[in-house]
mmCIF file of C-alpha atoms in Angstrom:
data_model
loop_
_atom_site.group_PDB
_atom_site.id
_atom_site.type_symbol
_atom_site.label_atom_id
_atom_site.label_comp_id
_atom_site.label_asym_id
_atom_site.label_seq_id
_atom_site.Cartn_x
_atom_site.Cartn_y
_atom_site.Cartn_z
ATOM 1 C CA UNK A 1245 -22.118 51.396 -31.203
ATOM 2 C CA UNK A 1246 -20.633 49.195 -28.491
ATOM 3 C CA UNK A 1247 -20.310 45.535 -29.343
ATOM 4 C CA UNK A 1248 -21.913 42.819 -27.239
ATOM 5 C CA UNK A 1249 -19.865 40.128 -25.471
ATOM 6 C CA UNK A 1250 -20.783 36.526 -24.916
ATOM 7 C CA UNK A 1251 -21.097 35.419 -21.309
ATOM 8 C CA UNK A 1252 -18.232 33.514 -19.652
ATOM 9 C CA UNK A 1253 -18.206 29.760 -20.278
ATOM 10 C CA UNK A 1254 -18.984 28.037 -16.987
ATOM 11 C CA UNK A 1255 -17.365 24.803 -18.207
ATOM 12 C CA UNK A 1256 -13.958 26.520 -18.196
ATOM 13 C CA UNK A 1257 -14.220 27.474 -14.520
ATOM 14 C CA UNK A 1258 -13.099 25.436 -11.496
ATOM 15 C CA UNK A 1259 -15.040 25.794 -8.252
ATOM 16 C CA UNK A 1260 -13.587 24.803 -4.885
ATOM 17 C CA UNK A 1261 -16.449 24.676 -2.428
ATOM 18 C CA UNK A 1262 -16.309 25.727 1.227
ATOM 19 C CA UNK A 1263 -15.154 23.422 4.015
ATOM 20 C CA UNK A 1264 -18.078 24.304 6.275
ATOM 21 C CA UNK A 1265 -21.369 26.167 6.187
ATOM 22 C CA UNK A 1266 -19.794 29.178 7.891
ATOM 23 C CA UNK A 1267 -16.331 29.384 6.333
ATOM 24 C CA UNK A 1268 -15.464 31.871 3.613
ATOM 25 C CA UNK A 1269 -12.959 29.691 1.781
ATOM 26 C CA UNK A 1270 -14.672 28.996 -1.520
ATOM 27 C CA UNK A 1271 -12.716 29.672 -4.709
ATOM 28 C CA UNK A 1272 -13.576 30.190 -8.374
ATOM 29 C CA UNK A 1273 -10.511 29.830 -10.581
ATOM 30 C CA UNK A 1274 -9.730 30.190 -14.304
ATOM 31 C CA UNK A 1275 -11.066 33.750 -14.297
ATOM 32 C CA UNK A 1276 -9.200 36.837 -15.522
ATOM 33 C CA UNK A 1277 -9.072 40.600 -15.121
ATOM 34 C CA UNK A 1278 -11.511 41.239 -17.999
ATOM 35 C CA UNK A 1279 -14.266 39.934 -15.700
ATOM 36 C CA UNK A 1280 -16.182 41.182 -12.675
ATOM 37 C CA UNK A 1281 -18.348 39.425 -10.116
ATOM 38 C CA UNK A 1282 -21.238 40.136 -7.782
ATOM 39 C CA UNK A 1283 -22.166 38.578 -4.427
ATOM 40 C CA UNK A 1284 -25.506 40.426 -4.070
ATOM 41 C CA UNK A 1285 -27.379 39.308 -7.140
ATOM 42 C CA UNK A 1286 -25.890 41.891 -9.468
ATOM 43 C CA UNK A 1287 -26.603 45.031 -7.421
ATOM 44 C CA UNK A 1288 -22.887 45.754 -7.062
ATOM 45 C CA UNK A 1289 -20.017 44.464 -9.136
ATOM 46 C CA UNK A 1290 -16.433 43.861 -8.005
ATOM 47 C CA UNK A 1291 -13.534 43.895 -10.461
ATOM 48 C CA UNK A 1292 -11.016 41.082 -10.675
ATOM 49 C CA UNK A 1293 -7.600 42.579 -10.096
ATOM 50 C CA UNK A 1294 -5.023 42.653 -12.866
ATOM 51 C CA UNK A 1295 -3.260 39.298 -13.454
ATOM 52 C CA UNK A 1296 -5.424 37.438 -10.928
ATOM 53 C CA UNK A 1297 -6.854 34.112 -12.082
ATOM 54 C CA UNK A 1298 -8.993 33.223 -9.056
ATOM 55 C CA UNK A 1299 -11.640 34.733 -6.787
ATOM 56 C CA UNK A 1300 -11.095 33.469 -3.255
ATOM 57 C CA UNK A 1301 -12.548 33.871 0.237
ATOM 58 C CA UNK A 1302 -16.047 33.198 -1.055
ATOM 59 C CA UNK A 1303 -18.960 32.227 1.232
ATOM 60 C CA UNK A 1304 -21.716 29.769 0.408
ATOM 61 C CA UNK A 1305 -24.099 31.263 -2.155
ATOM 62 C CA UNK A 1306 -24.512 32.388 -5.743
ATOM 63 C CA UNK A 1307 -21.766 34.323 -7.465
ATOM 64 C CA UNK A 1308 -22.634 36.196 -10.655
ATOM 65 C CA UNK A 1309 -19.797 36.506 -13.141
ATOM 66 C CA UNK A 1310 -19.577 38.475 -16.381
ATOM 67 C CA UNK A 1311 -17.188 40.215 -18.719
ATOM 68 C CA UNK A 1312 -17.083 43.852 -17.679
ATOM 69 C CA UNK A 1313 -17.959 46.676 -20.050
ATOM 70 C CA UNK A 1314 -15.291 48.724 -21.824
ATOM 71 C CA UNK A 1315 -15.225 51.805 -23.993
ATOM 72 C CA UNK A 1316 -16.127 49.687 -26.993
ATOM 73 C CA UNK A 1317 -17.980 46.729 -25.484
ATOM 74 C CA UNK A 1318 -21.056 46.284 -23.360
ATOM 75 C CA UNK A 1319 -20.858 44.158 -20.256
ATOM 76 C CA UNK A 1320 -21.786 40.588 -21.099
ATOM 77 C CA UNK A 1321 -24.726 38.698 -19.689
ATOM 78 C CA UNK A 1322 -23.892 37.166 -16.337
ATOM 79 C CA UNK A 1323 -23.683 33.518 -15.417
ATOM 80 C CA UNK A 1324 -24.401 32.225 -11.929
ATOM 81 C CA UNK A 1325 -21.869 30.007 -10.180
ATOM 82 C CA UNK A 1326 -23.061 28.404 -6.951
ATOM 83 C CA UNK A 1327 -20.624 27.819 -4.086
ATOM 84 C CA UNK A 1328 -21.804 25.258 -1.530
ATOM 85 C CA UNK A 1329 -20.399 23.348 1.402
ATOM 86 C CA UNK A 1330 -18.308 20.339 0.451
ATOM 87 C CA UNK A 1331 -19.924 16.929 0.776
ATOM 88 C CA UNK A 1332 -18.848 14.499 3.482
ATOM 89 C CA UNK A 1333 -17.407 11.029 2.803
ATOM 90 C CA UNK A 1334 -17.672 7.818 4.779
ATOM 91 C CA UNK A 1335 -14.383 6.583 6.225
ATOM 92 C CA UNK A 1336 -12.634 3.583 4.652
ATOM 93 C CA UNK A 1337 -13.261 0.215 6.296
ATOM 94 C CA UNK A 1338 -10.265 -0.703 8.424
ATOM 95 C CA UNK A 1339 -11.015 -4.367 7.672
ATOM 96 C CA UNK A 1340 -10.318 -3.754 3.980
ATOM 97 C CA UNK A 1341 -6.607 -3.304 4.670
ATOM 98 C CA UNK A 1342 -4.012 -6.053 5.056
ATOM 99 C CA UNK A 1343 -0.901 -5.467 7.143
ATOM 100 C CA UNK A 1344 2.499 -7.021 6.465
ATOM 101 C CA UNK A 1345 4.420 -6.535 9.704
ATOM 102 C CA UNK A 1346 8.013 -5.322 9.809
ATOM 103 C CA UNK A 1347 10.819 -7.839 10.251
ATOM 104 C CA UNK A 1348 12.087 -6.043 13.352
ATOM 105 C CA UNK A 1349 11.205 -3.546 16.054
ATOM 106 C CA UNK A 1350 13.091 -0.673 14.390
ATOM 107 C CA UNK A 1351 13.075 -1.783 10.753
ATOM 108 C CA UNK A 1352 11.114 0.172 8.129
ATOM 109 C CA UNK A 1353 9.911 -2.635 5.863
ATOM 110 C CA UNK A 1354 6.248 -2.927 6.858
ATOM 111 C CA UNK A 1355 3.503 -2.499 4.286
ATOM 112 C CA UNK A 1356 -0.256 -1.985 4.048
ATOM 113 C CA UNK A 1357 -2.272 -3.275 1.085
ATOM 114 C CA UNK A 1358 -5.942 -3.321 0.146
ATOM 115 C CA UNK A 1359 -6.322 0.179 -1.288
ATOM 116 C CA UNK A 1360 -8.957 0.586 -3.995
ATOM 117 C CA UNK A 1361 -6.988 1.741 -7.041
ATOM 118 C CA UNK A 1362 -9.986 3.783 -8.254
ATOM 119 C CA UNK A 1363 -10.095 5.964 -5.110
ATOM 120 C CA UNK A 1364 -7.823 8.625 -3.661
ATOM 121 C CA UNK A 1365 -6.312 8.155 -0.203
ATOM 122 C CA UNK A 1366 -3.856 9.861 2.090
ATOM 123 C CA UNK A 1367 -2.128 8.641 5.232
ATOM 124 C CA UNK A 1368 -0.448 10.053 8.313
ATOM 125 C CA UNK A 1369 2.295 8.631 10.527
ATOM 126 C CA UNK A 1370 2.178 11.531 13.018
ATOM 127 C CA UNK A 1371 -1.397 11.174 14.276
ATOM 128 C CA UNK A 1372 -2.896 13.389 11.592
ATOM 129 C CA UNK A 1373 -0.566 16.390 11.867
ATOM 130 C CA UNK A 1374 0.631 15.928 8.294
ATOM 131 C CA UNK A 1375 -0.871 13.880 5.465
ATOM 132 C CA UNK A 1376 0.878 12.099 2.595
ATOM 133 C CA UNK A 1377 -0.849 11.178 -0.660
ATOM 134 C CA UNK A 1378 -1.140 7.537 -1.677
ATOM 135 C CA UNK A 1379 -0.053 7.451 -5.322
ATOM 136 C CA UNK A 1380 -2.975 7.339 -7.758
ATOM 137 C CA UNK A 1381 -3.774 3.766 -8.757
ATOM 138 C CA UNK A 1382 -1.642 2.253 -6.015
ATOM 139 C CA UNK A 1383 -2.990 -0.722 -4.061
ATOM 140 C CA UNK A 1384 -0.331 -0.688 -1.315
ATOM 141 C CA UNK A 1385 2.069 1.547 0.630
ATOM 142 C CA UNK A 1386 5.415 0.392 1.983
ATOM 143 C CA UNK A 1387 8.442 1.370 4.050
ATOM 144 C CA UNK A 1388 6.914 1.706 7.525
ATOM 145 C CA UNK A 1389 8.333 1.140 10.979
ATOM 146 C CA UNK A 1390 5.997 -0.333 13.610
ATOM 147 C CA UNK A 1391 3.340 2.128 14.754
ATOM 148 C CA UNK A 1392 -0.117 3.531 14.058
ATOM 149 C CA UNK A 1393 -0.921 4.734 10.541
ATOM 150 C CA UNK A 1394 -4.032 6.832 9.947
ATOM 151 C CA UNK A 1395 -5.706 6.425 6.545
ATOM 152 C CA UNK A 1396 -8.547 8.447 5.022
ATOM 153 C CA UNK A 1397 -10.094 9.341 1.698
ATOM 154 C CA UNK A 1398 -8.653 12.569 0.307
ATOM 155 C CA UNK A 1399 -10.752 15.657 -0.042
ATOM 156 C CA UNK A 1400 -11.181 17.451 -3.348
ATOM 157 C CA UNK A 1401 -12.976 20.498 -4.713
ATOM 158 C CA UNK A 1402 -16.365 18.994 -3.894
ATOM 159 C CA UNK A 1403 -15.730 16.639 -0.971
ATOM 160 C CA UNK A 1404 -14.212 16.952 2.477
ATOM 161 C CA UNK A 1405 -11.596 14.438 3.600
ATOM 162 C CA UNK A 1406 -13.260 11.497 5.301
ATOM 163 C CA UNK A 1407 -12.705 10.579 8.917
ATOM 164 C CA UNK A 1408 -9.543 8.521 9.341
ATOM 165 C CA UNK A 1409 -9.176 4.910 10.422
ATOM 166 C CA UNK A 1410 -6.132 3.697 12.330
ATOM 167 C CA UNK A 1411 -4.162 0.704 11.081
ATOM 168 C CA UNK A 1412 -1.806 -0.804 13.664
ATOM 169 C CA UNK A 1413 1.475 -2.060 12.211
ATOM 170 C CA UNK A 1414 3.443 -4.407 14.457
ATOM 171 C CA UNK A 1415 6.663 -6.311 14.007
ATOM 172 C CA UNK A 1416 7.382 -9.995 13.519
ATOM 173 C CA UNK A 1417 9.007 -12.045 16.262
ATOM 174 C CA UNK A 1418 11.577 -14.798 15.965
ATOM 175 C CA UNK A 1419 11.129 -18.571 16.056
ATOM 176 C CA UNK A 1420 13.177 -21.372 17.575
ATOM 177 C CA UNK A 1421 15.030 -23.611 15.142
ATOM 178 C CA UNK A 1422 13.662 -27.056 14.317
ATOM 179 C CA UNK A 1423 14.615 -29.751 16.856
ATOM 180 C CA UNK A 1424 17.245 -31.915 15.190
ATOM 181 C CA UNK A 1425 16.578 -34.726 17.658
ATOM 182 C CA UNK A 1426 13.102 -35.164 16.164
ATOM 183 C CA UNK A 1427 14.416 -35.437 12.613
ATOM 184 C CA UNK A 1428 15.274 -38.785 11.015
ATOM 185 C CA UNK A 1429 17.627 -39.064 8.041
ATOM 186 C CA UNK A 1430 17.657 -41.927 5.546
ATOM 187 C CA UNK A 1431 20.880 -41.802 3.518
ATOM 188 C CA UNK A 1432 21.040 -42.475 -0.196
ATOM 189 C CA UNK A 1433 21.774 -45.980 -1.445
ATOM 190 C CA UNK A 1434 24.691 -44.777 -3.544
ATOM 191 C CA UNK A 1435 26.819 -41.859 -4.692
ATOM 192 C CA UNK A 1436 24.654 -41.065 -7.705
ATOM 193 C CA UNK A 1437 21.307 -41.899 -6.158
ATOM 194 C CA UNK A 1438 18.552 -39.378 -5.280
ATOM 195 C CA UNK A 1439 16.658 -41.460 -2.759
ATOM 196 C CA UNK A 1440 17.644 -39.767 0.483
ATOM 197 C CA UNK A 1441 14.785 -38.943 2.864
ATOM 198 C CA UNK A 1442 14.315 -36.584 5.800
ATOM 199 C CA UNK A 1443 11.411 -37.512 8.094
ATOM 200 C CA UNK A 1444 9.809 -35.774 11.048
ATOM 201 C CA UNK A 1445 9.161 -32.480 9.273
ATOM 202 C CA UNK A 1446 5.891 -30.616 8.669
ATOM 203 C CA UNK A 1447 4.304 -27.909 6.517
ATOM 204 C CA UNK A 1448 5.497 -25.065 8.774
ATOM 205 C CA UNK A 1449 9.041 -25.719 7.527
ATOM 206 C CA UNK A 1450 11.068 -25.132 4.390
ATOM 207 C CA UNK A 1451 14.362 -26.555 3.187
ATOM 208 C CA UNK A 1452 17.262 -25.608 0.935
ATOM 209 C CA UNK A 1453 19.717 -27.802 -0.947
ATOM 210 C CA UNK A 1454 21.798 -24.873 -2.301
ATOM 211 C CA UNK A 1455 23.052 -23.388 0.971
ATOM 212 C CA UNK A 1456 20.056 -21.123 1.458
ATOM 213 C CA UNK A 1457 19.937 -19.475 -1.960
ATOM 214 C CA UNK A 1458 16.484 -20.908 -2.648
ATOM 215 C CA UNK A 1459 13.956 -22.399 -0.253
ATOM 216 C CA UNK A 1460 11.339 -25.076 -0.905
ATOM 217 C CA UNK A 1461 8.195 -25.518 1.150
ATOM 218 C CA UNK A 1462 7.697 -28.770 2.998
ATOM 219 C CA UNK A 1463 4.318 -30.217 1.981
ATOM 220 C CA UNK A 1464 4.073 -33.283 4.208
ATOM 221 C CA UNK A 1465 5.941 -35.143 6.933
ATOM 222 C CA UNK A 1466 8.854 -36.210 4.727
ATOM 223 C CA UNK A 1467 11.237 -34.679 2.211
ATOM 224 C CA UNK A 1468 12.127 -37.177 -0.484
ATOM 225 C CA UNK A 1469 14.282 -37.364 -3.612
ATOM 226 C CA UNK A 1470 17.390 -36.023 -1.917
ATOM 227 C CA UNK A 1471 20.953 -36.651 -3.058
ATOM 228 C CA UNK A 1472 24.006 -36.762 -0.820
ATOM 229 C CA UNK A 1473 24.948 -33.375 0.633
ATOM 230 C CA UNK A 1474 23.897 -30.735 3.144
ATOM 231 C CA UNK A 1475 20.247 -29.781 3.561
ATOM 232 C CA UNK A 1476 19.270 -26.632 5.496
ATOM 233 C CA UNK A 1477 15.967 -26.791 7.367
ATOM 234 C CA UNK A 1478 14.058 -23.964 9.079
ATOM 235 C CA UNK A 1479 10.607 -22.782 10.082
ATOM 236 C CA UNK A 1480 9.270 -20.560 7.312
ATOM 237 C CA UNK A 1481 8.188 -16.942 7.685
ATOM 238 C CA UNK A 1482 4.562 -16.243 8.622
ATOM 239 C CA UNK A 1483 2.467 -13.106 8.947
ATOM 240 C CA UNK A 1484 3.562 -12.798 12.595
ATOM 241 C CA UNK A 1485 6.995 -14.417 12.696
ATOM 242 C CA UNK A 1486 10.275 -14.202 10.823
ATOM 243 C CA UNK A 1487 11.775 -17.342 9.382
ATOM 244 C CA UNK A 1488 13.838 -19.169 12.005
ATOM 245 C CA UNK A 1489 17.551 -19.786 11.788
ATOM 246 C CA UNK A 1490 18.271 -22.993 9.942
ATOM 247 C CA UNK A 1491 19.832 -26.250 11.037
ATOM 248 C CA UNK A 1492 22.061 -28.317 8.771
ATOM 249 C CA UNK A 1493 21.352 -31.967 8.068
ATOM 250 C CA UNK A 1494 23.855 -34.140 6.242
ATOM 251 C CA UNK A 1495 22.822 -36.909 3.898
ATOM 252 C CA UNK A 1496 25.577 -39.301 2.963
ATOM 253 C CA UNK A 1497 25.804 -41.875 0.203
ATOM 254 C CA UNK A 1498 26.047 -45.402 1.518
ATOM 255 C CA UNK A 1499 29.246 -47.160 0.440
ATOM 256 C CA UNK A 1500 29.246 -50.516 -1.313
ATOM 257 C CA UNK A 1501 30.855 -53.515 0.349
ATOM 258 C CA UNK A 1502 32.590 -56.407 -1.383
ATOM 259 C CA UNK A 1503 31.190 -59.851 -0.849
ATOM 260 C CA UNK A 1504 32.902 -62.167 1.654
ATOM 261 C CA UNK A 1505 35.986 -63.994 0.289
ATOM 262 C CA UNK A 1506 35.101 -67.659 0.163
ATOM 263 C CA UNK A 1507 38.781 -68.571 0.104
ATOM 264 C CA UNK A 1508 39.170 -67.266 3.635
ATOM 265 C CA UNK A 1509 36.466 -69.570 4.972
ATOM 266 C CA UNK A 1510 36.893 -73.036 6.482
ATOM 267 C CA UNK A 1511 34.128 -75.519 5.952
ATOM 268 C CA UNK A 1512 33.724 -78.646 8.142
ATOM 269 C CA UNK A 1513 31.468 -80.971 6.321
ATOM 270 C CA UNK A 1514 29.004 -83.381 7.929
#
């Protein structure tokens, strides 16, 4: 007597749904050549070719799938797998992205941030001809020259790619240097004193006391606590402009003077 077979386990199958209501591009994968399938409700059965692991070119509709009968086994009961059109997705909000412009017209150091790390995106730098995945979990993408970058949600087995939004990436422009004529320097009162002051500055500037290795933001209209030496001053970088070139300001330590020599004076008394 032929043995019975259990039906295929639907949980082990992967279904890729169709891209439109008229396209025959559905796929059922994780099948094998011990199975057969029917597109007409079980009236006719089609074998799965040897070594194939997927049924492709499927239209929208129900696909019956079962283990086929053999000399020693009956065909199993069939399961029904439904192929449908993929769901649509809303496009991302262009206002959710933040652009960091490039530092030059032909420099590839621009970036875009604001990606939701729980969602899957892809982007295009050639007007949608080719698409590049945004790494899973990433909140930003970098390394862009100025131009238009299209961004959309990726499609998957159940969803179509969303419409794309266009993010415009520009480049930063330069700034003039601070006007040294508007800067006032108060020198220190001695060689080992830290009471030098630079006045006439503002919060759009930054300064360095180590020849530009590190920069400190200016927080008011004066820079205080300075020792004798060279101070570099520039306008700091903004979202639209590169940092300006710097000017150099020199703070000197005031020298001490000896008191007048009374012996060199002549006094005419009353």
